[in-house]
């Protein structure tokens, strides 16, 4: 059986303070800038449906996207808030990896259908046409969630143009 993962795309952390996290990633890891977006969308987490609002920052370093996520306001943000320190202190907490499904919307549907039965979709967001994402709860096996994402051509192009890309000077 072929494992259903897809192309490794991203590593993500959750933070209560996006500005502070970006400053740390600039200072410690040398990532000069990020694409920042505040997004509100409809989501399904488990059996709950509702609105989710997030601020997130993206930067691509050597072909791997770094994502910093700040859950904002009320709504279905528990999937992000649950990993943050309960005392409200600052932290960057590892949350998930993301794999990208390449191809058509039909390839996306085939990918979802091919997921192992133990990899139930825990969280799905509706961000509009040309993009799709969901999370499988792989914490029992991997210790974290896995995000699955698909972009149509127009969204893929827009993301490529918006997210800053950096190359390290360290030889591979």
CSV table of C-alpha atoms in Angstrom, one decimal:
chain,number,residue,atom,x,y,z
A,1,UNK,CA,0.0,0.0,0.0
A,2,UNK,CA,1.3,3.5,-0.9
A,3,UNK,CA,1.2,5.9,2.0
A,4,UNK,CA,-1.0,8.9,1.5
A,5,UNK,CA,1.1,11.9,2.5
A,6,UNK,CA,1.7,14.1,-0.5
A,7,UNK,CA,4.5,16.7,-1.0
A,8,UNK,CA,5.9,18.1,2.2
A,9,UNK,CA,5.1,21.7,2.2
A,10,UNK,CA,5.0,23.4,5.6
A,11,UNK,CA,5.8,23.4,9.3
A,12,UNK,CA,3.5,25.4,11.7
A,13,UNK,CA,3.5,26.9,15.1
A,14,UNK,CA,0.8,28.5,17.2
A,15,UNK,CA,1.4,31.6,19.2
A,16,UNK,CA,-0.6,34.1,21.3
A,17,UNK,CA,1.3,37.0,19.8
A,18,UNK,CA,2.0,36.9,16.1
A,19,UNK,CA,4.1,40.1,16.1
A,20,UNK,CA,6.4,38.8,18.8
A,21,UNK,CA,6.8,35.4,17.1
A,22,UNK,CA,7.7,37.1,13.8
A,23,UNK,CA,10.3,39.2,15.6
A,24,UNK,CA,11.8,36.1,17.2
A,25,UNK,CA,11.9,34.2,13.8
A,26,UNK,CA,13.6,37.3,12.3
A,27,UNK,CA,16.2,37.6,15.1
A,28,UNK,CA,16.9,33.9,15.8
A,29,UNK,CA,16.4,32.3,12.4
A,30,UNK,CA,17.2,35.2,10.1
A,31,UNK,CA,13.8,35.3,8.3
A,32,UNK,CA,13.5,38.9,7.2
A,33,UNK,CA,9.8,39.2,6.4
A,34,UNK,CA,6.6,37.3,6.3
A,35,UNK,CA,3.3,37.5,4.3
A,36,UNK,CA,0.7,38.3,7.0
A,37,UNK,CA,-3.0,37.7,6.6
A,38,UNK,CA,-6.0,38.0,8.9
A,39,UNK,CA,-8.6,35.5,7.7
A,40,UNK,CA,-12.1,34.7,8.8
A,41,UNK,CA,-13.8,31.6,7.3
A,42,UNK,CA,-16.3,28.9,7.9
A,43,UNK,CA,-15.0,25.8,9.5
A,44,UNK,CA,-16.0,22.3,10.8
A,45,UNK,CA,-14.1,21.0,13.8
A,46,UNK,CA,-15.3,17.6,14.9
A,47,UNK,CA,-19.1,17.9,14.9
A,48,UNK,CA,-19.1,21.7,15.4
A,49,UNK,CA,-19.6,24.2,12.5
A,50,UNK,CA,-19.0,27.9,12.8
A,51,UNK,CA,-16.7,30.8,12.1
A,52,UNK,CA,-12.9,30.8,12.7
A,53,UNK,CA,-10.7,33.8,12.7
A,54,UNK,CA,-6.9,33.5,12.5
A,55,UNK,CA,-3.9,35.8,11.9
A,56,UNK,CA,-1.1,34.0,10.2
A,57,UNK,CA,2.3,34.7,8.8
A,58,UNK,CA,4.1,32.8,6.0
A,59,UNK,CA,7.7,32.7,4.8
A,60,UNK,CA,9.4,30.1,2.6
A,61,UNK,CA,12.9,29.1,3.4
A,62,UNK,CA,14.7,26.7,1.1
A,63,UNK,CA,11.4,25.4,-0.3
A,64,UNK,CA,9.8,24.8,3.1
A,65,UNK,CA,7.0,27.1,4.3
A,66,UNK,CA,7.1,28.4,7.9
A,67,UNK,CA,3.7,29.3,9.3
A,68,UNK,CA,3.0,31.2,12.5
A,69,UNK,CA,-0.7,31.1,13.6
A,70,UNK,CA,-2.4,33.4,16.1
A,71,UNK,CA,-6.0,32.4,16.9
A,72,UNK,CA,-8.2,35.5,17.2
A,73,UNK,CA,-11.5,36.1,18.9
A,74,UNK,CA,-14.2,33.7,19.7
A,75,UNK,CA,-15.2,30.8,17.5
A,76,UNK,CA,-13.8,27.4,16.7
A,77,UNK,CA,-10.2,28.2,17.6
A,78,UNK,CA,-9.8,25.5,20.3
A,79,UNK,CA,-7.8,23.4,17.8
A,80,UNK,CA,-5.1,26.1,18.0
A,81,UNK,CA,-5.7,27.5,21.5
A,82,UNK,CA,-5.5,24.1,23.2
A,83,UNK,CA,-1.8,23.9,22.7
A,84,UNK,CA,-1.0,27.3,24.1
A,85,UNK,CA,0.2,27.7,27.7
A,86,UNK,CA,-2.9,27.8,30.0
A,87,UNK,CA,-1.4,30.7,32.1
A,88,UNK,CA,-1.4,33.0,29.0
A,89,UNK,CA,2.4,33.2,28.8
A,90,UNK,CA,4.1,33.7,25.4
A,91,UNK,CA,5.2,30.6,23.5
A,92,UNK,CA,5.7,29.4,19.9
A,93,UNK,CA,4.2,25.9,20.1
A,94,UNK,CA,4.7,23.3,17.3
A,95,UNK,CA,1.3,22.4,15.9
A,96,UNK,CA,1.4,20.6,12.6
A,97,UNK,CA,3.1,19.8,9.3
A,98,UNK,CA,1.4,20.4,6.0
A,99,UNK,CA,1.4,18.3,2.9
A,100,UNK,CA,0.3,19.7,-0.5
A,101,UNK,CA,-1.8,17.7,-2.8
A,102,UNK,CA,-0.8,18.7,-6.4
A,103,UNK,CA,-3.1,18.5,-9.4
A,104,UNK,CA,-6.7,19.0,-9.9
A,105,UNK,CA,-9.7,19.3,-7.6
A,106,UNK,CA,-10.4,15.7,-8.5
A,107,UNK,CA,-6.9,14.7,-7.3
A,108,UNK,CA,-7.8,16.4,-4.0
A,109,UNK,CA,-11.0,14.4,-3.7
A,110,UNK,CA,-9.0,11.2,-4.5
A,111,UNK,CA,-6.5,12.1,-1.9
A,112,UNK,CA,-9.2,12.5,0.8
A,113,UNK,CA,-10.9,9.3,-0.2
A,114,UNK,CA,-7.6,7.4,0.0
A,115,UNK,CA,-6.8,8.4,3.6
A,116,UNK,CA,-6.5,5.4,6.0
A,117,UNK,CA,-9.7,5.0,8.0
A,118,UNK,CA,-7.8,5.8,11.2
A,119,UNK,CA,-6.9,9.2,9.7
A,120,UNK,CA,-10.3,10.9,10.1
A,121,UNK,CA,-10.7,14.5,9.0
A,122,UNK,CA,-10.9,16.4,12.3
A,123,UNK,CA,-11.0,20.0,10.9
A,124,UNK,CA,-12.0,21.3,7.5
A,125,UNK,CA,-12.1,25.0,6.5
A,126,UNK,CA,-13.9,26.7,3.7
A,127,UNK,CA,-11.7,29.4,2.3
A,128,UNK,CA,-13.5,29.8,-1.0
A,129,UNK,CA,-13.1,28.4,-4.5
A,130,UNK,CA,-9.7,27.3,-5.7
A,131,UNK,CA,-8.4,26.2,-2.3
A,132,UNK,CA,-9.1,23.4,0.1
A,133,UNK,CA,-7.6,22.3,3.3
A,134,UNK,CA,-8.3,19.9,6.2
A,135,UNK,CA,-6.5,18.5,9.2
A,136,UNK,CA,-6.2,14.9,10.2
A,137,UNK,CA,-5.6,14.2,13.9
A,138,UNK,CA,-2.4,12.2,13.8
A,139,UNK,CA,-1.5,13.0,17.4
A,140,UNK,CA,-1.7,9.4,18.5
A,141,UNK,CA,0.8,8.2,16.0
A,142,UNK,CA,2.9,11.3,15.2
A,143,UNK,CA,2.3,13.6,18.1
A,144,UNK,CA,0.8,16.4,16.0
A,145,UNK,CA,-1.9,17.2,13.4
A,146,UNK,CA,-1.3,16.9,9.6
A,147,UNK,CA,-2.7,19.6,7.4
A,148,UNK,CA,-3.6,18.6,3.8
A,149,UNK,CA,-3.9,21.5,1.4
A,150,UNK,CA,-4.7,21.9,-2.3
A,151,UNK,CA,-4.6,25.0,-4.4
A,152,UNK,CA,-6.0,25.6,-7.9
A,153,UNK,CA,-3.7,27.3,-10.4
A,154,UNK,CA,-4.8,30.9,-9.6
A,155,UNK,CA,-4.5,30.5,-5.9
A,156,UNK,CA,-1.1,28.7,-6.2
A,157,UNK,CA,0.2,31.6,-8.4
A,158,UNK,CA,-1.1,34.2,-5.9
A,159,UNK,CA,0.5,32.4,-2.9
A,160,UNK,CA,3.8,32.0,-4.8
A,161,UNK,CA,3.8,35.7,-5.5
A,162,UNK,CA,2.7,36.8,-2.0
A,163,UNK,CA,4.9,34.6,0.3
A,164,UNK,CA,8.5,35.8,0.6
A,165,UNK,CA,11.1,33.2,-0.4
A,166,UNK,CA,14.6,32.9,1.0
A,167,UNK,CA,17.6,30.7,0.4
A,168,UNK,CA,20.1,30.0,3.1
A,169,UNK,CA,23.7,30.4,2.4
A,170,UNK,CA,24.6,27.0,3.9
A,171,UNK,CA,25.5,24.5,1.2
A,172,UNK,CA,23.4,21.4,1.1
